PDB file of C-alpha atoms in Angstrom:
ATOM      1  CA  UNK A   1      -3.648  -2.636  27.340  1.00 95.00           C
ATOM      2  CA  UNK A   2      -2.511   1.280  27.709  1.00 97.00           C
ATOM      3  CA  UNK A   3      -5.352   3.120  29.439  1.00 98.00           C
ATOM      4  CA  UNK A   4      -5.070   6.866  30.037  1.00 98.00           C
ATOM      5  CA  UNK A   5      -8.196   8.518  31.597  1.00 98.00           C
ATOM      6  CA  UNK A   6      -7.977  12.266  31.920  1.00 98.00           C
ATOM      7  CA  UNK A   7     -10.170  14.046  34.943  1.00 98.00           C
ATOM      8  CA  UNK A   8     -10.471  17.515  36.396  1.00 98.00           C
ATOM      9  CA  UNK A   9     -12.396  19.287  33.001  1.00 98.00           C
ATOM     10  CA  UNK A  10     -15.015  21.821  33.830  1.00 98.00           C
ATOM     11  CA  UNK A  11     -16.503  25.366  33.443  1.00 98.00           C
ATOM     12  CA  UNK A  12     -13.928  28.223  35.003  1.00 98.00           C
ATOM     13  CA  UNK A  13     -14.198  31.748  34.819  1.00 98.00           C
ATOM     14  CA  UNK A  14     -11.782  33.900  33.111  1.00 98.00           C
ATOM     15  CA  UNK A  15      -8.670  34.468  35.068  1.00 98.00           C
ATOM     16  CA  UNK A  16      -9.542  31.487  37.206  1.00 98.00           C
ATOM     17  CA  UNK A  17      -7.051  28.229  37.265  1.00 98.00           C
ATOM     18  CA  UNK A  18      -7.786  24.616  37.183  1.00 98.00           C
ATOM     19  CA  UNK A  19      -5.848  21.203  37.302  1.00 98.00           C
ATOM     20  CA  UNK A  20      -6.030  18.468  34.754  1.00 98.00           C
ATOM     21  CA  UNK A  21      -4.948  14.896  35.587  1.00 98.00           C
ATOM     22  CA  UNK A  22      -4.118  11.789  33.792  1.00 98.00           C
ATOM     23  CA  UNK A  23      -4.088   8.517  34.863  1.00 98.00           C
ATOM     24  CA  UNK A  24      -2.009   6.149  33.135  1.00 98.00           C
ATOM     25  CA  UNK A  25      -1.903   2.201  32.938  1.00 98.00           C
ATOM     26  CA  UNK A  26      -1.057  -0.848  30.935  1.00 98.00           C
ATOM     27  CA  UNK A  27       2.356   0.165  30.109  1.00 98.00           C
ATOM     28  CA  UNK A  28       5.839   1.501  32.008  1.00 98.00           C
ATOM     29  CA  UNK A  29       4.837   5.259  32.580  1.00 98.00           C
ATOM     30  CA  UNK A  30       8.484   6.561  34.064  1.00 96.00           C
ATOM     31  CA  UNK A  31       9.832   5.001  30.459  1.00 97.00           C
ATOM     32  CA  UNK A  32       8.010   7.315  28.027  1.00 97.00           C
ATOM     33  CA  UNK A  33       7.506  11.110  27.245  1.00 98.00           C
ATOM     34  CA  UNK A  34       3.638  12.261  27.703  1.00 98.00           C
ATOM     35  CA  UNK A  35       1.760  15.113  26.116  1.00 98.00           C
ATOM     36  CA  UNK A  36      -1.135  17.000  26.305  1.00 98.00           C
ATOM     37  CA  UNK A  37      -2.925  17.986  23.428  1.00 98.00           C
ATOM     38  CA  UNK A  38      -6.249  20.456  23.119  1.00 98.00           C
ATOM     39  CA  UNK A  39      -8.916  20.931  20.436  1.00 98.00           C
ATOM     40  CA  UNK A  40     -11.405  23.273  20.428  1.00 98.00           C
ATOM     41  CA  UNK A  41     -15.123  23.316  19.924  1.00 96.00           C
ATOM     42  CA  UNK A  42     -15.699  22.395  15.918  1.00 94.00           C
ATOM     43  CA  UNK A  43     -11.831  22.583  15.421  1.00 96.00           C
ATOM     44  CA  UNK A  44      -8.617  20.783  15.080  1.00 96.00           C
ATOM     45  CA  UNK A  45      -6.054  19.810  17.312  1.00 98.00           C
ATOM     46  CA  UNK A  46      -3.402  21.451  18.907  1.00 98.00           C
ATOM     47  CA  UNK A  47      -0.224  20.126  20.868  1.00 98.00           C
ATOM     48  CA  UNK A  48      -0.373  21.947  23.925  1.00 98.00           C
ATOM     49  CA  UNK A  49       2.697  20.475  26.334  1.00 98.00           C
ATOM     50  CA  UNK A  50       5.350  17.806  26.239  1.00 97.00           C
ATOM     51  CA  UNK A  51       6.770  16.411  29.265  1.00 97.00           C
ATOM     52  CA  UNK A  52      10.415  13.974  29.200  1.00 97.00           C
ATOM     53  CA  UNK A  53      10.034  10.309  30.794  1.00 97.00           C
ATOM     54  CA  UNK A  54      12.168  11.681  33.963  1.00 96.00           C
ATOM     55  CA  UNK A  55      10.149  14.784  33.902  1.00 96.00           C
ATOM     56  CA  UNK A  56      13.299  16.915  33.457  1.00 96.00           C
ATOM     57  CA  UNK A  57      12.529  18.489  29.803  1.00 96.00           C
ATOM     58  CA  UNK A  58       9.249  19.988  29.044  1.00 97.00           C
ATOM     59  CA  UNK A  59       8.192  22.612  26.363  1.00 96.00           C
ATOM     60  CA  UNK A  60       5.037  24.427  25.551  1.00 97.00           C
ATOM     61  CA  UNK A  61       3.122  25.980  22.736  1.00 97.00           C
ATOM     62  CA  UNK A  62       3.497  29.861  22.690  1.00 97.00           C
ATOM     63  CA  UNK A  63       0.183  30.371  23.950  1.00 97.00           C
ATOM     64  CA  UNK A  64      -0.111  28.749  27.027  1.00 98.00           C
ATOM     65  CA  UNK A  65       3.815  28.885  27.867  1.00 98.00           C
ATOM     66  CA  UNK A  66       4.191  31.162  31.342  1.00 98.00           C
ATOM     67  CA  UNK A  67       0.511  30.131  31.903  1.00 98.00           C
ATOM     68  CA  UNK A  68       0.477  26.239  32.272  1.00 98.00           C
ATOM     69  CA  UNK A  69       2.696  24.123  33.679  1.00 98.00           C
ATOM     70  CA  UNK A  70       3.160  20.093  32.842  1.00 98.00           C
ATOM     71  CA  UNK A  71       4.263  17.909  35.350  1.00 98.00           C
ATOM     72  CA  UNK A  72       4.102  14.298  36.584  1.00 98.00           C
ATOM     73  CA  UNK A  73       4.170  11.863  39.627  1.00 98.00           C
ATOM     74  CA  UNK A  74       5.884   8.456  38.206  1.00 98.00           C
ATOM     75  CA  UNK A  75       4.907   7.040  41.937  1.00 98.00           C
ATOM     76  CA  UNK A  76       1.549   7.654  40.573  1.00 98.00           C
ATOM     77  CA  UNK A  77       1.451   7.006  37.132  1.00 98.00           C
ATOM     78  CA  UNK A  78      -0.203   9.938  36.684  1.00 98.00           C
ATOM     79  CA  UNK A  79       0.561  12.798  34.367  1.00 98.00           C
ATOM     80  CA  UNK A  80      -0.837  16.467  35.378  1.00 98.00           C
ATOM     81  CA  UNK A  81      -1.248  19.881  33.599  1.00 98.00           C
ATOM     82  CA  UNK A  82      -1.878  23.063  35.604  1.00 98.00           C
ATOM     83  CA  UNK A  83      -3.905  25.734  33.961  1.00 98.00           C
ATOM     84  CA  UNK A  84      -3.618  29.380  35.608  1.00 98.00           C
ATOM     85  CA  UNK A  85      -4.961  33.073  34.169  1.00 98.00           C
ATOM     86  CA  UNK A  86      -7.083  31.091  32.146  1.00 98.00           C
ATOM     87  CA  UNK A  87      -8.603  32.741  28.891  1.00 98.00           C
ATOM     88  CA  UNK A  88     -11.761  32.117  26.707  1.00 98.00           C
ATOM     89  CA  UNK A  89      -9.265  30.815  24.126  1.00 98.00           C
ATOM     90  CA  UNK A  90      -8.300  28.015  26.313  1.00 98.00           C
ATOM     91  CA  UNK A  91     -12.098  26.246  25.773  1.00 98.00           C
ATOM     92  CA  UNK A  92     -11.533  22.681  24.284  1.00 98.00           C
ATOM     93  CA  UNK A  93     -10.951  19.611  25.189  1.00 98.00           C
ATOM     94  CA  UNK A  94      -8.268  18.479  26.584  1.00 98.00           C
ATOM     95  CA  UNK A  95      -6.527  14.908  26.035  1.00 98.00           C
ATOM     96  CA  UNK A  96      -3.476  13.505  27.091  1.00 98.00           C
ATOM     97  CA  UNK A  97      -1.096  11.496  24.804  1.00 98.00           C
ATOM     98  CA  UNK A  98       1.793   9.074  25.707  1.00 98.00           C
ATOM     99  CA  UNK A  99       5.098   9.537  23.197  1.00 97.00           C
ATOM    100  CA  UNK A 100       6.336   6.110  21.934  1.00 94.00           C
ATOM    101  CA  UNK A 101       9.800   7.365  22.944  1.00 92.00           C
ATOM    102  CA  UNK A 102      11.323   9.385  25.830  1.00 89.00           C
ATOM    103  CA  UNK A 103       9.852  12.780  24.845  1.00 84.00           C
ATOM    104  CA  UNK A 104      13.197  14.633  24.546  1.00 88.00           C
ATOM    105  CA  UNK A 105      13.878  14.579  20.857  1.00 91.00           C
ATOM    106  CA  UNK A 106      10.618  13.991  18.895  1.00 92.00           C
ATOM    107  CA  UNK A 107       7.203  14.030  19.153  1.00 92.00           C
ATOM    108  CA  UNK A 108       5.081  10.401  18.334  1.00 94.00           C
ATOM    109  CA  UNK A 109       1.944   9.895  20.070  1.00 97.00           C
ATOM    110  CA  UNK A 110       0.858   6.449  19.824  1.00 96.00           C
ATOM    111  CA  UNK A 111      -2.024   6.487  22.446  1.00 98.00           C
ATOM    112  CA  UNK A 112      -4.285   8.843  23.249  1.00 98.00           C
ATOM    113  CA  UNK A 113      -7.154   9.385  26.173  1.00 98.00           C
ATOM    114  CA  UNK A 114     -10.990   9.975  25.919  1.00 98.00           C
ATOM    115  CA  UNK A 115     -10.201  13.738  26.838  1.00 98.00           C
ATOM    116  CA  UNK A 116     -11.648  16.273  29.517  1.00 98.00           C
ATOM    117  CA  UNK A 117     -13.659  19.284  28.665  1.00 98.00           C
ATOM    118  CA  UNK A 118     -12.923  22.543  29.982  1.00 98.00           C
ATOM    119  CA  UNK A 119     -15.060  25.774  29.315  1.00 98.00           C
ATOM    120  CA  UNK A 120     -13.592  28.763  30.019  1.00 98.00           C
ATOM    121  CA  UNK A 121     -16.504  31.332  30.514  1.00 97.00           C
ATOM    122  CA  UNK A 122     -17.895  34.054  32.983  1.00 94.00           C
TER     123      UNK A 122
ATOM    124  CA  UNK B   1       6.964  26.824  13.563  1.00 96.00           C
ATOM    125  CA  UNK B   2       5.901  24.332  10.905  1.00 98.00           C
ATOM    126  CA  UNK B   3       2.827  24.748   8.999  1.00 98.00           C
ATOM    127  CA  UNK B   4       0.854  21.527   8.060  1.00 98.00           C
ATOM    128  CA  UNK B   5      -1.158  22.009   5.292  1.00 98.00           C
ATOM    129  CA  UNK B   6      -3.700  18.830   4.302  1.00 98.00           C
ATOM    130  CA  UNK B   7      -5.647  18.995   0.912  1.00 98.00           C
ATOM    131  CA  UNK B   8      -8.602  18.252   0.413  1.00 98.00           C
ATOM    132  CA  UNK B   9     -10.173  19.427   3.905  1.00 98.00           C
ATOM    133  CA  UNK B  10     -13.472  17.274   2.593  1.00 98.00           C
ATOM    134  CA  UNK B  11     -13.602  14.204   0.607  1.00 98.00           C
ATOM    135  CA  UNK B  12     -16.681  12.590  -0.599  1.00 98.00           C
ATOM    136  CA  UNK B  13     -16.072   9.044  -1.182  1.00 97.00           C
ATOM    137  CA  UNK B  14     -17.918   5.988  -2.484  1.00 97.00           C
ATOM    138  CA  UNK B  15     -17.646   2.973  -1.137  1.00 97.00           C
ATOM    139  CA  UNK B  16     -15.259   0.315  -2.251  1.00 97.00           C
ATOM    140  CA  UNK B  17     -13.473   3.284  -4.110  1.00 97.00           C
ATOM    141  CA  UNK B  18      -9.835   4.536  -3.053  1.00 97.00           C
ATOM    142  CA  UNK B  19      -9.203   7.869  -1.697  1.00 98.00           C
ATOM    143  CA  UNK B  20      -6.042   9.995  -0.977  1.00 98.00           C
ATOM    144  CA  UNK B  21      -5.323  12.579   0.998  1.00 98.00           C
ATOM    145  CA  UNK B  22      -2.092  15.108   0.869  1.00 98.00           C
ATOM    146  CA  UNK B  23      -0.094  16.911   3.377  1.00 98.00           C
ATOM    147  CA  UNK B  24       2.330  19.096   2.843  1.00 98.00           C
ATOM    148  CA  UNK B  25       5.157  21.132   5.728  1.00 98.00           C
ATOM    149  CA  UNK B  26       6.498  23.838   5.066  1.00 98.00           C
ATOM    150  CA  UNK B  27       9.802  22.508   5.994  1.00 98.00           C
ATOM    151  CA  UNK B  28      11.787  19.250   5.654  1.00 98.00           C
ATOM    152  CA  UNK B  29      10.503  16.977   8.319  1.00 98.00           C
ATOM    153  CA  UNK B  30      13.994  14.961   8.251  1.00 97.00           C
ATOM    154  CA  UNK B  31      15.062  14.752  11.412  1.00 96.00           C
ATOM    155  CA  UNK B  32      19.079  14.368  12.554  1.00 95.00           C
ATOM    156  CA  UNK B  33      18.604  10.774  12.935  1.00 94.00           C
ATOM    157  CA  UNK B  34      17.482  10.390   9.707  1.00 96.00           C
ATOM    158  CA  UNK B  35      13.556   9.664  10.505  1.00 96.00           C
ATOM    159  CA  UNK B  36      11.027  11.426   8.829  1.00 98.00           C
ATOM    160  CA  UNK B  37       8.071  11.765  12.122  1.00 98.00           C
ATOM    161  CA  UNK B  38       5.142  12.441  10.337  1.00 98.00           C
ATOM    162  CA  UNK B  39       1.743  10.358  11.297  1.00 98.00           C
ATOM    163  CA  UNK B  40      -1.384  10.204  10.476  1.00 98.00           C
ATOM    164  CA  UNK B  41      -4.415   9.723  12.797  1.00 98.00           C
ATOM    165  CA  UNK B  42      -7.909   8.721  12.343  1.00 98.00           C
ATOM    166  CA  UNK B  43     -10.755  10.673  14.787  1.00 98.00           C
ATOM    167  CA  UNK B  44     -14.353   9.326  14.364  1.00 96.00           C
ATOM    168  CA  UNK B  45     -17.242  11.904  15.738  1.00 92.00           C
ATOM    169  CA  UNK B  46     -16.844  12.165  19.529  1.00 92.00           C
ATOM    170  CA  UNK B  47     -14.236  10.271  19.831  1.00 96.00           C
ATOM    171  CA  UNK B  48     -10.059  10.715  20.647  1.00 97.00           C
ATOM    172  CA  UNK B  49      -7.677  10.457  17.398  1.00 98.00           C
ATOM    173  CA  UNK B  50      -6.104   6.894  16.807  1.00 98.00           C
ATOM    174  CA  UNK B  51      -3.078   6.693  15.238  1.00 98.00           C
ATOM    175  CA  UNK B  52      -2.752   4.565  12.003  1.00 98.00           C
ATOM    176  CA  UNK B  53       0.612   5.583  10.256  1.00 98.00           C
ATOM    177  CA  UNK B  54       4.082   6.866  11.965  1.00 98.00           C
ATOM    178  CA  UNK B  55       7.233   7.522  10.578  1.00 98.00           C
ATOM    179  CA  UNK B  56       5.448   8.084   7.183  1.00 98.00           C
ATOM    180  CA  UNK B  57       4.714   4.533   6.424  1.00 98.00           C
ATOM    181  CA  UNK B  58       4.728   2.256   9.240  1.00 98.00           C
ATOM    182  CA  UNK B  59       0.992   0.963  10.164  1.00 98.00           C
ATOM    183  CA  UNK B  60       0.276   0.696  13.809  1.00 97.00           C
ATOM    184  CA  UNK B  61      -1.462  -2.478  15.222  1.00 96.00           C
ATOM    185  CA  UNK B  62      -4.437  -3.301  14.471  1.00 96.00           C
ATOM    186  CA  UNK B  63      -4.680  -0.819  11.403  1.00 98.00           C
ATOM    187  CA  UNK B  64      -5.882  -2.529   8.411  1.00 97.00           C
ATOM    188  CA  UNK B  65      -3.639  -2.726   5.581  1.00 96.00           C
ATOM    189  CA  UNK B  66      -6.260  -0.672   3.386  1.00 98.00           C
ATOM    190  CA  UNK B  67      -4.177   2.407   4.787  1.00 98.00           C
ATOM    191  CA  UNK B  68      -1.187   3.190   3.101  1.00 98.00           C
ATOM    192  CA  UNK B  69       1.268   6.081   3.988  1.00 98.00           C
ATOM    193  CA  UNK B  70       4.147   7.484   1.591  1.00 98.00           C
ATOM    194  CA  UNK B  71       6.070  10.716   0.925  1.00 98.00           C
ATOM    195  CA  UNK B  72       9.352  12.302   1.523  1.00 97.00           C
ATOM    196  CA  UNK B  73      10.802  15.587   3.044  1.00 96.00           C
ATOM    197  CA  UNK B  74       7.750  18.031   2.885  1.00 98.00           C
ATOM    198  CA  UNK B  75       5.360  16.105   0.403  1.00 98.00           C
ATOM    199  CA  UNK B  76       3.591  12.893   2.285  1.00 98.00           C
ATOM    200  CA  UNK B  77       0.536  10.845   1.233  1.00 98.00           C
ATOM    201  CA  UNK B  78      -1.925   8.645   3.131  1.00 98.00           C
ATOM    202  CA  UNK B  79      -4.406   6.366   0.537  1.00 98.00           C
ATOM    203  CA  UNK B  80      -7.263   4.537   1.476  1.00 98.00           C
ATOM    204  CA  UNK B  81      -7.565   1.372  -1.201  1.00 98.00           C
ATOM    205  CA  UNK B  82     -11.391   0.634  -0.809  1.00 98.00           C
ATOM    206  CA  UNK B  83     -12.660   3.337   1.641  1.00 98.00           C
ATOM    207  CA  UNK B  84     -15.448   1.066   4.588  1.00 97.00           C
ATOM    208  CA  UNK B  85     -17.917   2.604   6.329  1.00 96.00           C
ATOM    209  CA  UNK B  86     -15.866   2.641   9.562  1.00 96.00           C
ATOM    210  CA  UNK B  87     -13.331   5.431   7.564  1.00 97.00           C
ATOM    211  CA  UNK B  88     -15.732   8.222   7.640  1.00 97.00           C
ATOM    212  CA  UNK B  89     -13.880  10.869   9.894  1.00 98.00           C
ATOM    213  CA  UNK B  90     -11.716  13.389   9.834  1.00 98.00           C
ATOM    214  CA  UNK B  91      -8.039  12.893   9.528  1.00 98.00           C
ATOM    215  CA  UNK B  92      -4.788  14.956  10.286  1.00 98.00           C
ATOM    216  CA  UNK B  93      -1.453  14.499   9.319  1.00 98.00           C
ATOM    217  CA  UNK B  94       0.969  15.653  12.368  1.00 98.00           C
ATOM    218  CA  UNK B  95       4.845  16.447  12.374  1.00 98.00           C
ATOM    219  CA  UNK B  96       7.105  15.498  15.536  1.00 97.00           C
ATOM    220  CA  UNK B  97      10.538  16.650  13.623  1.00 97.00           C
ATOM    221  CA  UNK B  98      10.518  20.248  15.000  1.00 97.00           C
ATOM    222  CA  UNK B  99       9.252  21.741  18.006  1.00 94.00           C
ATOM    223  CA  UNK B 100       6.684  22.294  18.461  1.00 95.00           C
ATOM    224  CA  UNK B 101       4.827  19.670  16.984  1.00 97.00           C
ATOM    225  CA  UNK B 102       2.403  20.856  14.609  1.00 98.00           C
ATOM    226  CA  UNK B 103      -0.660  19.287  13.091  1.00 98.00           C
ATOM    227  CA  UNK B 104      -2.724  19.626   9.482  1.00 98.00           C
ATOM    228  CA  UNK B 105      -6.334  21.416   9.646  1.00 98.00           C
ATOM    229  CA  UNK B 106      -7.680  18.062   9.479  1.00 98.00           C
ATOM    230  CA  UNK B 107      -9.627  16.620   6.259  1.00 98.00           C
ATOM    231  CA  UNK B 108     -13.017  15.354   6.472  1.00 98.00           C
ATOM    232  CA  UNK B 109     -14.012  11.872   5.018  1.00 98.00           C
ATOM    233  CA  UNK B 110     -17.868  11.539   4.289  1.00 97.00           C
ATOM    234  CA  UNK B 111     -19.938   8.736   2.205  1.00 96.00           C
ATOM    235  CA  UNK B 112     -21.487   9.500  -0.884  1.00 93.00           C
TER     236      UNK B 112
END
């Protein structure tokens, strides 16, 4: 069955960076797009990053574009997101998603993981 | 981008009773290939969203067939026949037409 179990959450000060990971099983990771979504304390969710099956297209939400960066090892099966300058906005948590397609047209997210929190505060 | 916009964002319910929840875009959700990517997804306290509906009306495994999803262009529907204990939540519609994907503010499902 598709597993995806996201590490590297925490508390970070402002400014301060921090690397999320996501290891995926069950299924053919290098076939399908992945995503990470975020949703903050008491609030709804927002898609965060989108990277392509090859890991040749990705695209971010205004917020965090310049600041994060999405990227993934298919040797690995694991999907990453690195989180630089970050801000007290960025507080949530943070869950990866696999796309039930390549990830270069559409967005469908058909499995999601438990999440990992990360606090930014000084 | 695309605003979501879900109505009602709370829904008392009584057991055994239907209930039906709206979401609206603010722009066709048609894509070129002629799908309509809109789901829905299910998130019980403290835990991750599970899909139930994609492409408007398809169910995903394992969903019972209680849920129902409908709609068109920018007007789309998900129905719960006879709401079960197990449906309190909240749920959000999402769109994966236009980048970026956007979701509703989410609409809370509660017992009586």
């Amino acid at each position: 069955q598709v597993q995806l179990v996201e590490s590297g959450g925490g508390v970070v000060q402002p400014g301060r960076s921090l690397r999320l990971s996501c290891a995926a099983s069950g299924f053919t990771f290098n076939n399908y797009g992945m995503h990470w979504v975020r949703q903050a304390p008491g609030k709804g969710l927002e898609w965060v990053a989108v990277i392509s099956y090859d890991g040749i297209y990705k695209y971010y939400t205004d917020s965090v574009r310049g600041r994060f960066t999405i990227s993934r090892d298919n040797s690995k099966n694991t999907l990453y997101l690195q989180m630089n300058s970050l801000r007290a906005e960025d507080t949530a948590v943070y869950y990866c998603a696999k796309d039930d397609s390549s990830g270069y047209y559409y967005v469908s997210l058909d499995y999601w993981g438990q999440g990992t929190p990360v606090t930014v505060s000084s | 981008d695309v605003v979501m916009t879900q109505s009602p964002l709370s829904l008392p319910v009584t057991l055994g009773q239907p209930a039906s929840i709206s979401c609206r875009s603010s722009q066709s959700l048609v894509y070129s290939d002629g799908n309509t990517y809109l789901n829905w997804f299910h998130q019980r306290p403290g835990q991750s969203p599970r899909r139930l509906i994609y492409k408007v009306s398809n169910r995903d495994s394992g969903v019972p067939d209680r849920f129902s999803g409908s709609g068109s262009g920018t007007d789309f529907t998900l129905k719960i026949s006879r709401v079960e204990a197990e449906d309190v939540g909240l749920y959000y519609c999402m769109q994966g037409t236009h980048w970026p994907s956007t979701f509703g503010q989410g609409t809370k499902v509660e017992i009586k």
